PDB file of C-alpha atoms in Angstrom:
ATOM      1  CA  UNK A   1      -0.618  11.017   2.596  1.00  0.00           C
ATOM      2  CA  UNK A   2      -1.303  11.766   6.245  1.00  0.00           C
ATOM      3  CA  UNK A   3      -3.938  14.178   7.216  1.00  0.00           C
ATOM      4  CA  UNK A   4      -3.709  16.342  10.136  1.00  0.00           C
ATOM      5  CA  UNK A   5      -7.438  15.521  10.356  1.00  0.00           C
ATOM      6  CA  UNK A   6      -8.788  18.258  13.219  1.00  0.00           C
ATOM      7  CA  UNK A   7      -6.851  20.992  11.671  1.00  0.00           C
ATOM      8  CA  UNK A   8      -8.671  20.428   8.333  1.00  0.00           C
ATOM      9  CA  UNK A   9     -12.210  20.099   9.883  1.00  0.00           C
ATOM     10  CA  UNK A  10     -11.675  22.904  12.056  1.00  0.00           C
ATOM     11  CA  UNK A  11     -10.751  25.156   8.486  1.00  0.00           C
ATOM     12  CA  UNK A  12     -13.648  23.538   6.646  1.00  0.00           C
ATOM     13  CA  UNK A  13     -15.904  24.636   9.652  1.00  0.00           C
ATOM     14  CA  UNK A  14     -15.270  28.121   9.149  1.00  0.00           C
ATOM     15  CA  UNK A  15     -14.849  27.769   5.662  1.00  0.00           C
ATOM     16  CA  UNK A  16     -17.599  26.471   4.570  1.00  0.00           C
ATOM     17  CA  UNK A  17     -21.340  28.152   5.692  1.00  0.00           C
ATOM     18  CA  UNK A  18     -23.002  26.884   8.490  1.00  0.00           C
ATOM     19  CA  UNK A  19     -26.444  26.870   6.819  1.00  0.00           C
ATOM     20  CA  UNK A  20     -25.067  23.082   5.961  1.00  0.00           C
ATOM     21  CA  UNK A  21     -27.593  21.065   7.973  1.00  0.00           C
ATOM     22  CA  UNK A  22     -28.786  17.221   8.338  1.00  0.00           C
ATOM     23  CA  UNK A  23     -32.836  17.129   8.045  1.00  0.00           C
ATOM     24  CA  UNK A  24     -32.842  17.130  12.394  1.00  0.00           C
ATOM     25  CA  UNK A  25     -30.805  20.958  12.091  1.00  0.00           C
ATOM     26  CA  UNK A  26     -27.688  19.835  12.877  1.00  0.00           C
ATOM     27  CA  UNK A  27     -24.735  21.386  11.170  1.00  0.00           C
ATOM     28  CA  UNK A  28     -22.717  19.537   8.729  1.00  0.00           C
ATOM     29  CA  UNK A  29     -20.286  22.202   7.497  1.00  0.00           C
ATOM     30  CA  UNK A  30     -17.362  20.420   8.845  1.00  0.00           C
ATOM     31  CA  UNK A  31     -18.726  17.058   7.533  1.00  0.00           C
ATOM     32  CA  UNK A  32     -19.288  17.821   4.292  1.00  0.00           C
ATOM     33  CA  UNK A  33     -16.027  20.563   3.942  1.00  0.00           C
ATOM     34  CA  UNK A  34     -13.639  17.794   5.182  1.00  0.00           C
ATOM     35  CA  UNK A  35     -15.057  15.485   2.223  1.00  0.00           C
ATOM     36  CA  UNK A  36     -14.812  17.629  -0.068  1.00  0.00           C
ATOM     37  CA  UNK A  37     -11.262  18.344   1.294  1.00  0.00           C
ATOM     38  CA  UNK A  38     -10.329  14.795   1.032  1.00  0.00           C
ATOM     39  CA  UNK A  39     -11.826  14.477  -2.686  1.00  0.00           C
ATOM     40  CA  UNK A  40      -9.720  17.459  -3.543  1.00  0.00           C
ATOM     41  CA  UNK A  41      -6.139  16.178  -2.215  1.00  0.00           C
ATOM     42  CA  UNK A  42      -7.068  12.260  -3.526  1.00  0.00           C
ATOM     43  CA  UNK A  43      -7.553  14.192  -7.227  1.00  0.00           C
ATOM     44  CA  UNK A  44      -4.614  16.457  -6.892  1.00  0.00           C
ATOM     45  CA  UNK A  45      -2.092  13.705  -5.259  1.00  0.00           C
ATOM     46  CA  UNK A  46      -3.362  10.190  -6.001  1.00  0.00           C
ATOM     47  CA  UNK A  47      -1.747   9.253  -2.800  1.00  0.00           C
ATOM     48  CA  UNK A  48      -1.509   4.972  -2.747  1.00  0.00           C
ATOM     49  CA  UNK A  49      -2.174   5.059   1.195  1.00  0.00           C
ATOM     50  CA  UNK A  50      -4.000   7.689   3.132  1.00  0.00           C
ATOM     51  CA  UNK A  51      -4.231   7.757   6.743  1.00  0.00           C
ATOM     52  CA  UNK A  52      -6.832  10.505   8.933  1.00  0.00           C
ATOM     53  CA  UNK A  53      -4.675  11.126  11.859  1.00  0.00           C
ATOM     54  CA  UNK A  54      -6.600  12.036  14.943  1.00  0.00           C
ATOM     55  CA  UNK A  55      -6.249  13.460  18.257  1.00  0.00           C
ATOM     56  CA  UNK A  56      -7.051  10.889  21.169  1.00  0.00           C
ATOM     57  CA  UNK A  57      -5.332  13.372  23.288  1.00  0.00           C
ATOM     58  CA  UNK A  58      -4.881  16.935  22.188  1.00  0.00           C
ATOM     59  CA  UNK A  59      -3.368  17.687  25.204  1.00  0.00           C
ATOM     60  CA  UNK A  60      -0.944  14.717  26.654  1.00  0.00           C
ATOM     61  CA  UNK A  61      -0.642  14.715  30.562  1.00  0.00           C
ATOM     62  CA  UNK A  62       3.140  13.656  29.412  1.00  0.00           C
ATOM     63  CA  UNK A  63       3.679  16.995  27.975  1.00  0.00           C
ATOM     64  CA  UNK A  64       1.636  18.974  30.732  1.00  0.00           C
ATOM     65  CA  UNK A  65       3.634  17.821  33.390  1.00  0.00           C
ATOM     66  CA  UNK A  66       6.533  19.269  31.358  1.00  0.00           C
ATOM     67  CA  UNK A  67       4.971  22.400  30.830  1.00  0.00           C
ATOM     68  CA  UNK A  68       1.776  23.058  32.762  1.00  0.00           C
ATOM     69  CA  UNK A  69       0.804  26.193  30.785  1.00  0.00           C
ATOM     70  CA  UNK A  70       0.763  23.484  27.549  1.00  0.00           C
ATOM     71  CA  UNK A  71      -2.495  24.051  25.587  1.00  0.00           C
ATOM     72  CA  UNK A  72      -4.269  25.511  29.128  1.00  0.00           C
ATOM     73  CA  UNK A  73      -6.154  28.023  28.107  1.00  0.00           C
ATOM     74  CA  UNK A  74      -8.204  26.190  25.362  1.00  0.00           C
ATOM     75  CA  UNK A  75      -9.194  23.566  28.399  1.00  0.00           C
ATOM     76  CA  UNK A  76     -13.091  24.016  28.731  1.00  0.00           C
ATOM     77  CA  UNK A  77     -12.932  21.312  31.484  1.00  0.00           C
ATOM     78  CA  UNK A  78     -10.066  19.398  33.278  1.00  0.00           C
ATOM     79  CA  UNK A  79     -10.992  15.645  33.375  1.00  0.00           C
ATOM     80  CA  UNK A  80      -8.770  12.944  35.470  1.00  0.00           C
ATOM     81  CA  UNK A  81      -6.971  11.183  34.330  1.00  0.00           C
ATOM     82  CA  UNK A  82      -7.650  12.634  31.153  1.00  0.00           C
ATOM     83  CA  UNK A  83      -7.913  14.031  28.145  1.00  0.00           C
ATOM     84  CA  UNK A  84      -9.374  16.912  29.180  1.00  0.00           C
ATOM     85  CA  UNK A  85     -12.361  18.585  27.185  1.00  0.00           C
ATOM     86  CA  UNK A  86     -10.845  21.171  24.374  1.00  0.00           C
ATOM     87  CA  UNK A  87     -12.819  24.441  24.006  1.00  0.00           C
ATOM     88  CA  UNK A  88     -14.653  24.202  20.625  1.00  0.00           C
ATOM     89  CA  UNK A  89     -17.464  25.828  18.647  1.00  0.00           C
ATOM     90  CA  UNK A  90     -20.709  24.008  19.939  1.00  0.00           C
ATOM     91  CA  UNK A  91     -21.764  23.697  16.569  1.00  0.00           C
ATOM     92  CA  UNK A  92     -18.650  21.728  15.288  1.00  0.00           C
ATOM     93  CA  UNK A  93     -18.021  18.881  18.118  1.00  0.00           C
ATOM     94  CA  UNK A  94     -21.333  17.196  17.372  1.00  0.00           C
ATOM     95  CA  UNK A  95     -20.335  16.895  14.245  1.00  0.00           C
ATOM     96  CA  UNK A  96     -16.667  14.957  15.068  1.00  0.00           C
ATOM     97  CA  UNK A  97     -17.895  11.638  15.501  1.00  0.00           C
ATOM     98  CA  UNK A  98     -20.337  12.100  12.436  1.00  0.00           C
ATOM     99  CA  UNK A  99     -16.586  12.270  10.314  1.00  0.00           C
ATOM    100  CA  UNK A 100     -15.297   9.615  12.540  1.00  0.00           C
ATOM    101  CA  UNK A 101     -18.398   7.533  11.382  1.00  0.00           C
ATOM    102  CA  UNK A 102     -18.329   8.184   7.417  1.00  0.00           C
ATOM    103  CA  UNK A 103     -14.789   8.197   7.084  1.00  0.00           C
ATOM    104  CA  UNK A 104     -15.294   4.271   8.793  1.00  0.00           C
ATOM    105  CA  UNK A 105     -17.622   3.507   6.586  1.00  0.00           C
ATOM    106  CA  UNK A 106     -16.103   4.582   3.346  1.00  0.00           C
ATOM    107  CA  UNK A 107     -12.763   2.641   4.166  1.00  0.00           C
ATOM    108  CA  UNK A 108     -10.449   5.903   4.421  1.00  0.00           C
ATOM    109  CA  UNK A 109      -8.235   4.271   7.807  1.00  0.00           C
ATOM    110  CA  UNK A 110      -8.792   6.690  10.948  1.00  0.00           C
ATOM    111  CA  UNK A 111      -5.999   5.950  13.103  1.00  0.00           C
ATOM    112  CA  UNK A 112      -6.174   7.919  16.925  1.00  0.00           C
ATOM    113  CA  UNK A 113      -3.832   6.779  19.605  1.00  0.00           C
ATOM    114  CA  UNK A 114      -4.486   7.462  23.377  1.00  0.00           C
ATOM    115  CA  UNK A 115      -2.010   9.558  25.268  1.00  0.00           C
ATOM    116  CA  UNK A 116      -0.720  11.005  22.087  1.00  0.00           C
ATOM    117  CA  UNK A 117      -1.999  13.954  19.615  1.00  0.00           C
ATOM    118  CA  UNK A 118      -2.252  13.336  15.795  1.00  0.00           C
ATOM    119  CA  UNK A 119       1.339  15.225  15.553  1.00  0.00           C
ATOM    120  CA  UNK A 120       2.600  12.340  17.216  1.00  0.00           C
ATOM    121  CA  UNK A 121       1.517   9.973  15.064  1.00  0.00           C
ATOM    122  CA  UNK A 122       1.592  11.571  11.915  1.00  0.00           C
ATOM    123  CA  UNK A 123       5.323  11.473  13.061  1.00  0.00           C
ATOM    124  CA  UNK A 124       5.831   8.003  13.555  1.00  0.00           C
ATOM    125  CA  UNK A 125       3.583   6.861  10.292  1.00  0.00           C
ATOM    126  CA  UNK A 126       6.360   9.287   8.803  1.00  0.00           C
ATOM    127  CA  UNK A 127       9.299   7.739  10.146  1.00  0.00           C
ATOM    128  CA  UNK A 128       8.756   4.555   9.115  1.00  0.00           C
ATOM    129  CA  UNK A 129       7.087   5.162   5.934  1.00  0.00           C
ATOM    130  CA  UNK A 130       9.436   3.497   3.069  1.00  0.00           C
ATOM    131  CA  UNK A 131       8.613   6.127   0.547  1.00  0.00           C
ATOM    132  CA  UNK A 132       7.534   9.408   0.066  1.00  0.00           C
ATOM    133  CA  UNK A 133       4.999  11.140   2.364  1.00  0.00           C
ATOM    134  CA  UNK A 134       2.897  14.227   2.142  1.00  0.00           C
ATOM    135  CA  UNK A 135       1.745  15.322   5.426  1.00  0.00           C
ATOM    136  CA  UNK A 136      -1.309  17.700   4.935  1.00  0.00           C
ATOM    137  CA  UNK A 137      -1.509  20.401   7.982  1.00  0.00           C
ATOM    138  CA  UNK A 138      -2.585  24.153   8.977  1.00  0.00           C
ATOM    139  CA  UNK A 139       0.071  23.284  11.564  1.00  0.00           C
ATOM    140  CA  UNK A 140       3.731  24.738  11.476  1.00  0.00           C
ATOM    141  CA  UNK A 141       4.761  22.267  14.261  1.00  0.00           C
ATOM    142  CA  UNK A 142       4.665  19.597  11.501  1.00  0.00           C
ATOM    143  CA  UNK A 143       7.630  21.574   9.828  1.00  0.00           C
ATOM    144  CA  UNK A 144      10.013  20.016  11.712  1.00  0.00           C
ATOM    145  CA  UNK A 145       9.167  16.791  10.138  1.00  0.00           C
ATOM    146  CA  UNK A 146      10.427  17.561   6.841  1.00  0.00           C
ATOM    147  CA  UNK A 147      12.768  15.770   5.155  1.00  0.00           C
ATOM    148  CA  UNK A 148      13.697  15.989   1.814  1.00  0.00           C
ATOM    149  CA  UNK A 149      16.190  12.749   1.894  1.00  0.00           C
ATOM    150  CA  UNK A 150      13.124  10.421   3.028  1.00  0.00           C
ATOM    151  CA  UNK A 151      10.745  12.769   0.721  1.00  0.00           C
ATOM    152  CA  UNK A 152       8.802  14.180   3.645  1.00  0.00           C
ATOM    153  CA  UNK A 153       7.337  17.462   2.916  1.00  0.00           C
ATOM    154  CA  UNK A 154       4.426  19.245   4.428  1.00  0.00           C
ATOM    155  CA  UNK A 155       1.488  20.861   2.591  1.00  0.00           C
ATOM    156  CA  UNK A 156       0.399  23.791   3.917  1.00  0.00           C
ATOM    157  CA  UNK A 157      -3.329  25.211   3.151  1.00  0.00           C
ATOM    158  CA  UNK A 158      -3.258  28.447   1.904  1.00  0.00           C
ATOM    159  CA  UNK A 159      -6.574  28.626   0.869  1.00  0.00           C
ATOM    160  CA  UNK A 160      -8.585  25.218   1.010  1.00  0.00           C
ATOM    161  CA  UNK A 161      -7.057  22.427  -0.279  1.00  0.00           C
ATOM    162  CA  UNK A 162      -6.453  23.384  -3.513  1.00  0.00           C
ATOM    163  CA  UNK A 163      -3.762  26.396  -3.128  1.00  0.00           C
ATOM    164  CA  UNK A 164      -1.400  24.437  -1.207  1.00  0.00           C
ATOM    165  CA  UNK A 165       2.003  25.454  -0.323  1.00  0.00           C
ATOM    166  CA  UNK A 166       4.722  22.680  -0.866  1.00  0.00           C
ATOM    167  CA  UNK A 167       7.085  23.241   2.017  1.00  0.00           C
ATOM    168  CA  UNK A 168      10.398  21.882   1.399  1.00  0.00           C
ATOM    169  CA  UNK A 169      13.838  21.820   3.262  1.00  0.00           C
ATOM    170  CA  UNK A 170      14.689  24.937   0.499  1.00  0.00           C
ATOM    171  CA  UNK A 171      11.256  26.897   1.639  1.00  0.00           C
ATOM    172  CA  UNK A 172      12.159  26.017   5.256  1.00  0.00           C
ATOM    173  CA  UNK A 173      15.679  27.908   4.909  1.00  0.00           C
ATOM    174  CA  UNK A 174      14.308  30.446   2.574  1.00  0.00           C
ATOM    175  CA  UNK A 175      11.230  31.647   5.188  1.00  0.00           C
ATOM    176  CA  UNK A 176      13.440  30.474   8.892  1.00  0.00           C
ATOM    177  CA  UNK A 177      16.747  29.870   8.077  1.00  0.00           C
ATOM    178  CA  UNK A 178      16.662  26.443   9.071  1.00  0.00           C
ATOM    179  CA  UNK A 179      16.194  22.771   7.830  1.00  0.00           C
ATOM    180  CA  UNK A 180      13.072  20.552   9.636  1.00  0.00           C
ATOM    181  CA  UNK A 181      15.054  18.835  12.198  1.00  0.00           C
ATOM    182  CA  UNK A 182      16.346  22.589  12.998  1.00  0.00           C
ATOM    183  CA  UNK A 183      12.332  23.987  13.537  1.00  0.00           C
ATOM    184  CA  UNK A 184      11.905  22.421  16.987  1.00  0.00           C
ATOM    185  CA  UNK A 185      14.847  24.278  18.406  1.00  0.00           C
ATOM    186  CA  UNK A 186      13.462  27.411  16.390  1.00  0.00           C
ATOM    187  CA  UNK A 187      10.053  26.804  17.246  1.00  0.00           C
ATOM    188  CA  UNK A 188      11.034  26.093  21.157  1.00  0.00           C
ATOM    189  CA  UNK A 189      12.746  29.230  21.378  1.00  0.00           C
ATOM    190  CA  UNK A 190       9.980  31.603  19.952  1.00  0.00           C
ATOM    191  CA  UNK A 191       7.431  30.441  22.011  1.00  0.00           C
ATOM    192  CA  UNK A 192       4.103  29.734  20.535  1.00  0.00           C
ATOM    193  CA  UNK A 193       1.187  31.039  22.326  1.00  0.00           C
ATOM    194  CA  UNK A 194      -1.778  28.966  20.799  1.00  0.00           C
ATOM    195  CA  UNK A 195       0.244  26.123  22.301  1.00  0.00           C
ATOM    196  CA  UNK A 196       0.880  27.643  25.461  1.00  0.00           C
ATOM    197  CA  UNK A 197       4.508  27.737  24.797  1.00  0.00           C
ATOM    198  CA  UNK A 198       6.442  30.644  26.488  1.00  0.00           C
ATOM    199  CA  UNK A 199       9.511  30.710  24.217  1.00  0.00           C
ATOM    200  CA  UNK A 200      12.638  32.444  26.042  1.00  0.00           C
ATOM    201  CA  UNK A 201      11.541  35.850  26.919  1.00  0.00           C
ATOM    202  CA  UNK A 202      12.672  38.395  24.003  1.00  0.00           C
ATOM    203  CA  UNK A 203      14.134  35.686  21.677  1.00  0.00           C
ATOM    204  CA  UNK A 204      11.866  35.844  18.896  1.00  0.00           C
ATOM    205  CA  UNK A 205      11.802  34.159  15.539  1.00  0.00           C
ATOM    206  CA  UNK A 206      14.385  35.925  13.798  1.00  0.00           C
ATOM    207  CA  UNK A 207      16.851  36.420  16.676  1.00  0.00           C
ATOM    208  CA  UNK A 208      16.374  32.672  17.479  1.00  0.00           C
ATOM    209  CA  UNK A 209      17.009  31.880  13.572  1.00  0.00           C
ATOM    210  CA  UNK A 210      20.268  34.031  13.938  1.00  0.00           C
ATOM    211  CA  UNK A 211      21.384  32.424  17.498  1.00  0.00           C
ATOM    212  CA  UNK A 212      20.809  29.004  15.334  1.00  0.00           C
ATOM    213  CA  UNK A 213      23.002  29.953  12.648  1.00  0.00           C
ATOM    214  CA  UNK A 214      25.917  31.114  14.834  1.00  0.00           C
ATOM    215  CA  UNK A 215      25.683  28.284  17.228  1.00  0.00           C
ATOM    216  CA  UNK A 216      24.032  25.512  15.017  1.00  0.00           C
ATOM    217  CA  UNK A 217      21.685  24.111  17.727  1.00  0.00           C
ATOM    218  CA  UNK A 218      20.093  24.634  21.131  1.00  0.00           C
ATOM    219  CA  UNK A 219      22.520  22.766  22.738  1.00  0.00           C
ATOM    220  CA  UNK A 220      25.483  24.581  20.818  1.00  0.00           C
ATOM    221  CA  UNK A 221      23.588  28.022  22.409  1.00  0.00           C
ATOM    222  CA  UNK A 222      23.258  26.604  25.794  1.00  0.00           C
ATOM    223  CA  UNK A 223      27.122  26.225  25.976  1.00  0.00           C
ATOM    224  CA  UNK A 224      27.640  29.768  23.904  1.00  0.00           C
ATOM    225  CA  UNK A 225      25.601  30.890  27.097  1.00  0.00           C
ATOM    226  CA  UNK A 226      28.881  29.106  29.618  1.00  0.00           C
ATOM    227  CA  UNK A 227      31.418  30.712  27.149  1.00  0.00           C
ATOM    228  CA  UNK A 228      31.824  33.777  28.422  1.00  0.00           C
ATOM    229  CA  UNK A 229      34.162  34.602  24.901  1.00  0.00           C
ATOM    230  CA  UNK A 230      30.581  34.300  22.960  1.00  0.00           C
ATOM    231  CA  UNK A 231      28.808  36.682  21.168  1.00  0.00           C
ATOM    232  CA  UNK A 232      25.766  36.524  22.643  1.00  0.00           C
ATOM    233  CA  UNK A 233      24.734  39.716  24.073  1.00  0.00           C
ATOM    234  CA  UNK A 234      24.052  40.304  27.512  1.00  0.00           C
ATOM    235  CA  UNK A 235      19.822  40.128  27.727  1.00  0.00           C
ATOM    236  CA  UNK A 236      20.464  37.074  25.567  1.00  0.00           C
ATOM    237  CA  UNK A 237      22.788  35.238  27.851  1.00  0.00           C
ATOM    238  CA  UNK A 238      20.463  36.745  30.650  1.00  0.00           C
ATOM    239  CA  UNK A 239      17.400  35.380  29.066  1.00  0.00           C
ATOM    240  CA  UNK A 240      18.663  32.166  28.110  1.00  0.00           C
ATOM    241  CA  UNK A 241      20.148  31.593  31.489  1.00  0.00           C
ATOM    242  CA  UNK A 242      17.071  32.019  33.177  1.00  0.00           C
ATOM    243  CA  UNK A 243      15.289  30.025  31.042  1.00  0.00           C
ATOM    244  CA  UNK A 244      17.023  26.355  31.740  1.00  0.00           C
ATOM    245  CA  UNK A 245      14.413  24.641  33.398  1.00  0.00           C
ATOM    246  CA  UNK A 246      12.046  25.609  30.260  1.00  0.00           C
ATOM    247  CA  UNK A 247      14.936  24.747  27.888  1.00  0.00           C
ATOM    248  CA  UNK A 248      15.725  21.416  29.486  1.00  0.00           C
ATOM    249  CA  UNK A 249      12.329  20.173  29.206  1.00  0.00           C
ATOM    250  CA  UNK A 250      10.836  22.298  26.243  1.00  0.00           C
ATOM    251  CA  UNK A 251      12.375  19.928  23.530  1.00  0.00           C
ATOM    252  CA  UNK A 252      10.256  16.838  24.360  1.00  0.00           C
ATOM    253  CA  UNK A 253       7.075  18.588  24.491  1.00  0.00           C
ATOM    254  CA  UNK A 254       7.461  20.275  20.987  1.00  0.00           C
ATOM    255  CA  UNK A 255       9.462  17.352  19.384  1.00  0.00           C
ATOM    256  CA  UNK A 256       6.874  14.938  17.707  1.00  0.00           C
ATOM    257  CA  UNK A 257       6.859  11.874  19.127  1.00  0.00           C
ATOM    258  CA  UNK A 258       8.218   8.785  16.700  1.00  0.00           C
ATOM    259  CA  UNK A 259       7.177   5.393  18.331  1.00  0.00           C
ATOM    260  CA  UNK A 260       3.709   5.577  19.196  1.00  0.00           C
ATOM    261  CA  UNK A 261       1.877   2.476  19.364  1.00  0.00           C
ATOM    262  CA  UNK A 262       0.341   2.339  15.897  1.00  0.00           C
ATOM    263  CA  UNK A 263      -2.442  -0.240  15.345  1.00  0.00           C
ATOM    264  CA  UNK A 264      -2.478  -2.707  12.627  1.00  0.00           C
ATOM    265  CA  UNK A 265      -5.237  -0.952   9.848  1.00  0.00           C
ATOM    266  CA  UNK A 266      -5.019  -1.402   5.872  1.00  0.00           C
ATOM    267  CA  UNK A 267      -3.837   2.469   4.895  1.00  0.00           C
ATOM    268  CA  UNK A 268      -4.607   1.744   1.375  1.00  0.00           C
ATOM    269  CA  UNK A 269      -7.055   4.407  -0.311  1.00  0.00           C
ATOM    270  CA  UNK A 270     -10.081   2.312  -0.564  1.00  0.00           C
ATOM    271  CA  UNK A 271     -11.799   2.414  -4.671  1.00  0.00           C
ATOM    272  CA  UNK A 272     -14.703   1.293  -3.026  1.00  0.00           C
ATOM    273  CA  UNK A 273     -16.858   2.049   0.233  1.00  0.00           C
ATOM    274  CA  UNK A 274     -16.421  -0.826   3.175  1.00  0.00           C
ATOM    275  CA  UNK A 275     -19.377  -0.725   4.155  1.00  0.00           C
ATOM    276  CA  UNK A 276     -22.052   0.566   1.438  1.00  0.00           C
ATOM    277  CA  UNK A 277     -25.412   0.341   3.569  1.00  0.00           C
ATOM    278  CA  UNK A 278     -23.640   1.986   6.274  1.00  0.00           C
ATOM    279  CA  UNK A 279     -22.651   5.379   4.225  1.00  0.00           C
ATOM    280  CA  UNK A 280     -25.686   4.895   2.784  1.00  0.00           C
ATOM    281  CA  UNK A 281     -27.456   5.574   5.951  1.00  0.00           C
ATOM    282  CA  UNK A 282     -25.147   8.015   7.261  1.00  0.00           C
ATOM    283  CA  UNK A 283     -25.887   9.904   3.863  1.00  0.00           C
ATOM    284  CA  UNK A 284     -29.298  10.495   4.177  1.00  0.00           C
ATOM    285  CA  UNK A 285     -29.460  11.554   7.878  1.00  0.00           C
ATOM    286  CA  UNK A 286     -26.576  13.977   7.301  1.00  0.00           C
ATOM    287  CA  UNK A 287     -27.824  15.311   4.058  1.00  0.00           C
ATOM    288  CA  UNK A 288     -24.197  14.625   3.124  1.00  0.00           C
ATOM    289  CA  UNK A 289     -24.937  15.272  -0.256  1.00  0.00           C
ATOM    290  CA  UNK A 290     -22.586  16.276  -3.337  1.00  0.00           C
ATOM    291  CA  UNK A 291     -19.889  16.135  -1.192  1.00  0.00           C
ATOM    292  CA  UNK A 292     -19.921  12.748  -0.397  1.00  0.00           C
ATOM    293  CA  UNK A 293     -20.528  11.669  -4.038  1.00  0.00           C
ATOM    294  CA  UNK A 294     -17.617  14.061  -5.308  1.00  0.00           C
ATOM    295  CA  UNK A 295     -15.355  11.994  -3.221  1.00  0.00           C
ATOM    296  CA  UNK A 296     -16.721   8.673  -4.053  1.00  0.00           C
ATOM    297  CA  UNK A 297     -15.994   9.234  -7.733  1.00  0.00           C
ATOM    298  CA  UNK A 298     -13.085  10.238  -7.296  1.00  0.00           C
ATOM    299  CA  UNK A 299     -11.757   7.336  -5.244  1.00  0.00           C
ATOM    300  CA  UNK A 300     -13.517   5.473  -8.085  1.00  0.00           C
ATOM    301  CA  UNK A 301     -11.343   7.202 -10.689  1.00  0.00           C
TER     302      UNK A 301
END
């Protein structure tokens, strides 16, 4: 089980009430929803490894230089040579490297890579993972990862943790019309503007679902776009003619990178904490509570 680990504590933050605080008054919503998050999936799945996937770099200077519009306007300050600072609630970064610490001391492995975003290396535990794998995300960019021949399927939150929906290569065709390595050239062509992606101006999802279906790929549209015999209409050859330069380059900045440099951690789910004083401490100065026990017992179980 990989967890897309800031897009659960960012939905625990707002799901869960900020009058959560350690004794000093500093919130713990995100703390104590993430661990209760994690306690939910361990119960549901019984996953044999589980791996918090973090972002070293939410926003790559590899994929900015590709597309320098990439994430921009969530930057709340440009740092060189990176990664710059994200925009985020000022209640909710303090309490990042309060998870980072607990989730350390319980034993669950934490894996963050620099120059790379937890997509990146959720996709490369995923590609070389020998068995099945549920990837746990808020993210539709992680689609494009599923697999059903490998077992690789995405759960989707629909509300917390425990209404998840089971995305398969069959709910993939059903809701886009295409399979998971087909959702990069979907998603590509959209656009996505929480990303900062500009899509192909007035190619939306479902015309970009039907240009895939007639022409099987991007690169099968690019040359439907030279074939003056196509069907494409003429704003769509238009468009997609004037989009190239995004085109050429727009693949490797939404494509999930496969062969980051993953460390060498133990992913097994731990029965018991690694380092008991530790969480012990961290316990009582976050007030982590029920939450934290909930999760112990059931790593226990």
């Amino acid at each position: 089980m990989l967890l897309d680990t800031a897009s659960l504590y960012y939905r625990a933050y707002f799901g869960v009430p900020d009058s959560m605080k350690a004794p000093d008054g500093t919130s713990v919503n995100a703390v104590r929803g993430l661990l209760d998050f994690i306690a939910r999936l361990v119960q549901d799945h019984r996953p044999d490894d589980l791996v918090a996937c973090m972002d070293a770099d939410w926003r790559p200077h590899w994929r900015v230089e590709l597309i320098p519009s990439y994430k921009a306007h969530r930057v709340a300050e440009e740092i060189e040579p990176g990664p710059d600072v994200e925009e985020t609630p000022d209640t909710l970064s303090p309490q990042v490297p309060i998870i980072e610490d607990v989730l350390d001391a319980i034993g669950i492995a934490r894996v963050g890579v620099p120059s790379y975003e937890a997509d990146d290396v959720i996709g490369t535990y995923a590609g070389r993972a020998t068995g099945p794998v549920d990837i746990v995300t808020g993210d539709r960019d992680l689609y494009q990862l599923v697999d059903d021949a490998r077992g690789v399927r995405v759960l989707y939150p629909l509300k917390g943790v425990g209404s998840l929906q089971l995305t398969d290569e069959a709910w993939l065709r059903e809701k886009y019309g295409v399979d998971g390595s087909g959702y990069v050239d979907l998603a590509l062509l959209r656009g996505d503007p929480s990303d900062g992606l500009p899509g192909v101006p007035g190619i939306g999802e479902k015309t970009a679902a039907k240009l895939l279906d007639a022409y099987g790929n991007l690169a099968g549209i690019m040359a439907a776009v030279d074939d003056r015999t196509s069907k494409l209409t003429p704003s769509q050859r238009k468009r997609l003619d004037e989009s190239r330069a995004y085109v050429a380059v727009a693949p490797t900045v939404v494509r999930v990178a496969g062969d980051v440099p993953l460390p060498d951690v133990d992913l097994a789910l731990p029965g018991e904490p690694r380092d008991p004083a530790a969480l012990d401490e961290l316990a009582a100065r976050w007030n982590l509570g029920g939450a934290l026990k909930r999760l112990l017992t059931t790593l226990q179980g």
